[in-house]
Amino acid sequence: IVLEESTPESIAEALKFLYQHPVERNLMGTRGKERVRADWHWERMQSDLLDFYSQIYQWRKEQS
């Protein structure tokens, strides 16, 4: 759900929509879980961390 403005009223409307549309709410939840599983698994996090350390190492090497 995207809010055009972050006011209590717009947040309440978004929550009301989710409450009144359980099929859409469940679909959003399922899609969210799938995205987390696809993007935040250990192999990817490990790769990102190794890339980060490699960049730091290279930067330090260039500074010496």
mmCIF file with all atom_site columns, C-alpha atoms in Angstrom:
data_model
loop_
_atom_site.group_PDB
_atom_site.id
_atom_site.type_symbol
_atom_site.label_atom_id
_atom_site.label_alt_id
_atom_site.label_comp_id
_atom_site.label_asym_id
_atom_site.label_entity_id
_atom_site.label_seq_id
_atom_site.pdbx_PDB_ins_code
_atom_site.Cartn_x
_atom_site.Cartn_y
_atom_site.Cartn_z
_atom_site.occupancy
_atom_site.B_iso_or_equiv
_atom_site.pdbx_formal_charge
_atom_site.auth_seq_id
_atom_site.auth_comp_id
_atom_site.auth_asym_id
_atom_site.auth_atom_id
_atom_site.pdbx_PDB_model_num
ATOM 1  C CA . ILE A 1 1  ? 0.000   0.000   0.000  1.00 0.00 ? 1  ILE A CA 1
ATOM 2  C CA . VAL A 1 2  ? 1.345   3.406   -0.957 1.00 0.00 ? 2  VAL A CA 1
ATOM 3  C CA . LEU A 1 3  ? 0.207   6.463   0.927  1.00 0.00 ? 3  LEU A CA 1
ATOM 4  C CA . GLU A 1 4  ? 0.314   9.843   -0.759 1.00 0.00 ? 4  GLU A CA 1
ATOM 5  C CA . GLU A 1 5  ? 0.673   11.474  2.626  1.00 0.00 ? 5  GLU A CA 1
ATOM 6  C CA . SER A 1 6  ? 1.552   10.092  6.010  1.00 0.00 ? 6  SER A CA 1
ATOM 7  C CA . THR A 1 7  ? -1.336  11.398  8.069  1.00 0.00 ? 7  THR A CA 1
ATOM 8  C CA . PRO A 1 8  ? -3.342  9.514   10.672 1.00 0.00 ? 8  PRO A CA 1
ATOM 9  C CA . GLU A 1 9  ? -6.369  9.696   8.368  1.00 0.00 ? 9  GLU A CA 1
ATOM 10 C CA . SER A 1 10 ? -4.582  8.200   5.343  1.00 0.00 ? 10 SER A CA 1
ATOM 11 C CA . ILE A 1 11 ? -3.070  5.442   7.474  1.00 0.00 ? 11 ILE A CA 1
ATOM 12 C CA . ALA A 1 12 ? -6.502  4.682   8.922  1.00 0.00 ? 12 ALA A CA 1
ATOM 13 C CA . GLU A 1 13 ? -7.983  4.508   5.410  1.00 0.00 ? 13 GLU A CA 1
ATOM 14 C CA . ALA A 1 14 ? -5.264  2.087   4.292  1.00 0.00 ? 14 ALA A CA 1
ATOM 15 C CA . LEU A 1 15 ? -5.851  -0.131  7.317  1.00 0.00 ? 15 LEU A CA 1
ATOM 16 C CA . LYS A 1 16 ? -9.597  0.008   6.748  1.00 0.00 ? 16 LYS A CA 1
ATOM 17 C CA . PHE A 1 17 ? -9.071  -1.076  3.132  1.00 0.00 ? 17 PHE A CA 1
ATOM 18 C CA . LEU A 1 18 ? -6.990  -4.059  4.242  1.00 0.00 ? 18 LEU A CA 1
ATOM 19 C CA . TYR A 1 19 ? -9.580  -4.986  6.860  1.00 0.00 ? 19 TYR A CA 1
ATOM 20 C CA . GLN A 1 20 ? -12.416 -4.821  4.333  1.00 0.00 ? 20 GLN A CA 1
ATOM 21 C CA . HIS A 1 21 ? -10.562 -6.735  1.580  1.00 0.00 ? 21 HIS A CA 1
ATOM 22 C CA . PRO A 1 22 ? -9.210  -9.974  3.095  1.00 0.00 ? 22 PRO A CA 1
ATOM 23 C CA . VAL A 1 23 ? -8.415  -11.574 -0.279 1.00 0.00 ? 23 VAL A CA 1
ATOM 24 C CA . GLU A 1 24 ? -6.260  -8.617  -1.306 1.00 0.00 ? 24 GLU A CA 1
ATOM 25 C CA . ARG A 1 25 ? -4.680  -8.530  2.164  1.00 0.00 ? 25 ARG A CA 1
ATOM 26 C CA . ASN A 1 26 ? -3.764  -12.224 1.986  1.00 0.00 ? 26 ASN A CA 1
ATOM 27 C CA . LEU A 1 27 ? -2.388  -11.843 -1.534 1.00 0.00 ? 27 LEU A CA 1
ATOM 28 C CA . MET A 1 28 ? -0.189  -8.956  -0.398 1.00 0.00 ? 28 MET A CA 1
ATOM 29 C CA . GLY A 1 29 ? 1.061   -11.058 2.511  1.00 0.00 ? 29 GLY A CA 1
ATOM 30 C CA . THR A 1 30 ? 1.859   -14.007 0.260  1.00 0.00 ? 30 THR A CA 1
ATOM 31 C CA . ARG A 1 31 ? 3.707   -11.812 -2.224 1.00 0.00 ? 31 ARG A CA 1
ATOM 32 C CA . GLY A 1 32 ? 5.636   -10.160 0.595  1.00 0.00 ? 32 GLY A CA 1
ATOM 33 C CA . LYS A 1 33 ? 6.756   -13.522 1.990  1.00 0.00 ? 33 LYS A CA 1
ATOM 34 C CA . GLU A 1 34 ? 7.839   -14.679 -1.473 1.00 0.00 ? 34 GLU A CA 1
ATOM 35 C CA . ARG A 1 35 ? 9.865   -11.530 -1.991 1.00 0.00 ? 35 ARG A CA 1
ATOM 36 C CA . VAL A 1 36 ? 11.591  -11.861 1.372  1.00 0.00 ? 36 VAL A CA 1
ATOM 37 C CA . ARG A 1 37 ? 12.461  -15.494 0.644  1.00 0.00 ? 37 ARG A CA 1
ATOM 38 C CA . ALA A 1 38 ? 13.821  -14.548 -2.792 1.00 0.00 ? 38 ALA A CA 1
ATOM 39 C CA . ASP A 1 39 ? 15.816  -11.497 -1.702 1.00 0.00 ? 39 ASP A CA 1
ATOM 40 C CA . TRP A 1 40 ? 16.935  -12.155 1.872  1.00 0.00 ? 40 TRP A CA 1
ATOM 41 C CA . HIS A 1 41 ? 18.365  -15.676 1.895  1.00 0.00 ? 41 HIS A CA 1
ATOM 42 C CA . TRP A 1 42 ? 21.733  -16.517 3.450  1.00 0.00 ? 42 TRP A CA 1
ATOM 43 C CA . GLU A 1 43 ? 23.586  -17.021 0.159  1.00 0.00 ? 43 GLU A CA 1
ATOM 44 C CA . ARG A 1 44 ? 22.728  -13.526 -1.028 1.00 0.00 ? 44 ARG A CA 1
ATOM 45 C CA . MET A 1 45 ? 23.486  -11.919 2.322  1.00 0.00 ? 45 MET A CA 1
ATOM 46 C CA . GLN A 1 46 ? 26.816  -13.740 2.425  1.00 0.00 ? 46 GLN A CA 1
ATOM 47 C CA . SER A 1 47 ? 27.672  -12.565 -1.084 1.00 0.00 ? 47 SER A CA 1
ATOM 48 C CA . ASP A 1 48 ? 26.716  -8.966  -0.294 1.00 0.00 ? 48 ASP A CA 1
ATOM 49 C CA . LEU A 1 49 ? 28.795  -9.019  2.881  1.00 0.00 ? 49 LEU A CA 1
ATOM 50 C CA . LEU A 1 50 ? 31.841  -10.439 1.107  1.00 0.00 ? 50 LEU A CA 1
ATOM 51 C CA . ASP A 1 51 ? 31.512  -7.793  -1.609 1.00 0.00 ? 51 ASP A CA 1
ATOM 52 C CA . PHE A 1 52 ? 31.334  -5.102  1.063  1.00 0.00 ? 52 PHE A CA 1
ATOM 53 C CA . TYR A 1 53 ? 34.455  -6.391  2.839  1.00 0.00 ? 53 TYR A CA 1
ATOM 54 C CA . SER A 1 54 ? 36.250  -6.625  -0.487 1.00 0.00 ? 54 SER A CA 1
ATOM 55 C CA . GLN A 1 55 ? 35.455  -2.986  -1.242 1.00 0.00 ? 55 GLN A CA 1
ATOM 56 C CA . ILE A 1 56 ? 36.727  -1.908  2.173  1.00 0.00 ? 56 ILE A CA 1
ATOM 57 C CA . TYR A 1 57 ? 39.895  -3.941  1.708  1.00 0.00 ? 57 TYR A CA 1
ATOM 58 C CA . GLN A 1 58 ? 40.490  -2.414  -1.719 1.00 0.00 ? 58 GLN A CA 1
ATOM 59 C CA . TRP A 1 59 ? 39.879  1.104   -0.396 1.00 0.00 ? 59 TRP A CA 1
ATOM 60 C CA . ARG A 1 60 ? 42.295  0.563   2.508  1.00 0.00 ? 60 ARG A CA 1
ATOM 61 C CA . LYS A 1 61 ? 44.885  -0.821  0.124  1.00 0.00 ? 61 LYS A CA 1
ATOM 62 C CA . GLU A 1 62 ? 44.604  2.281   -2.065 1.00 0.00 ? 62 GLU A CA 1
ATOM 63 C CA . GLN A 1 63 ? 44.936  4.564   0.984  1.00 0.00 ? 63 GLN A CA 1
ATOM 64 C CA . SER A 1 64 ? 48.241  2.974   2.070  1.00 0.00 ? 64 SER A CA 1
#
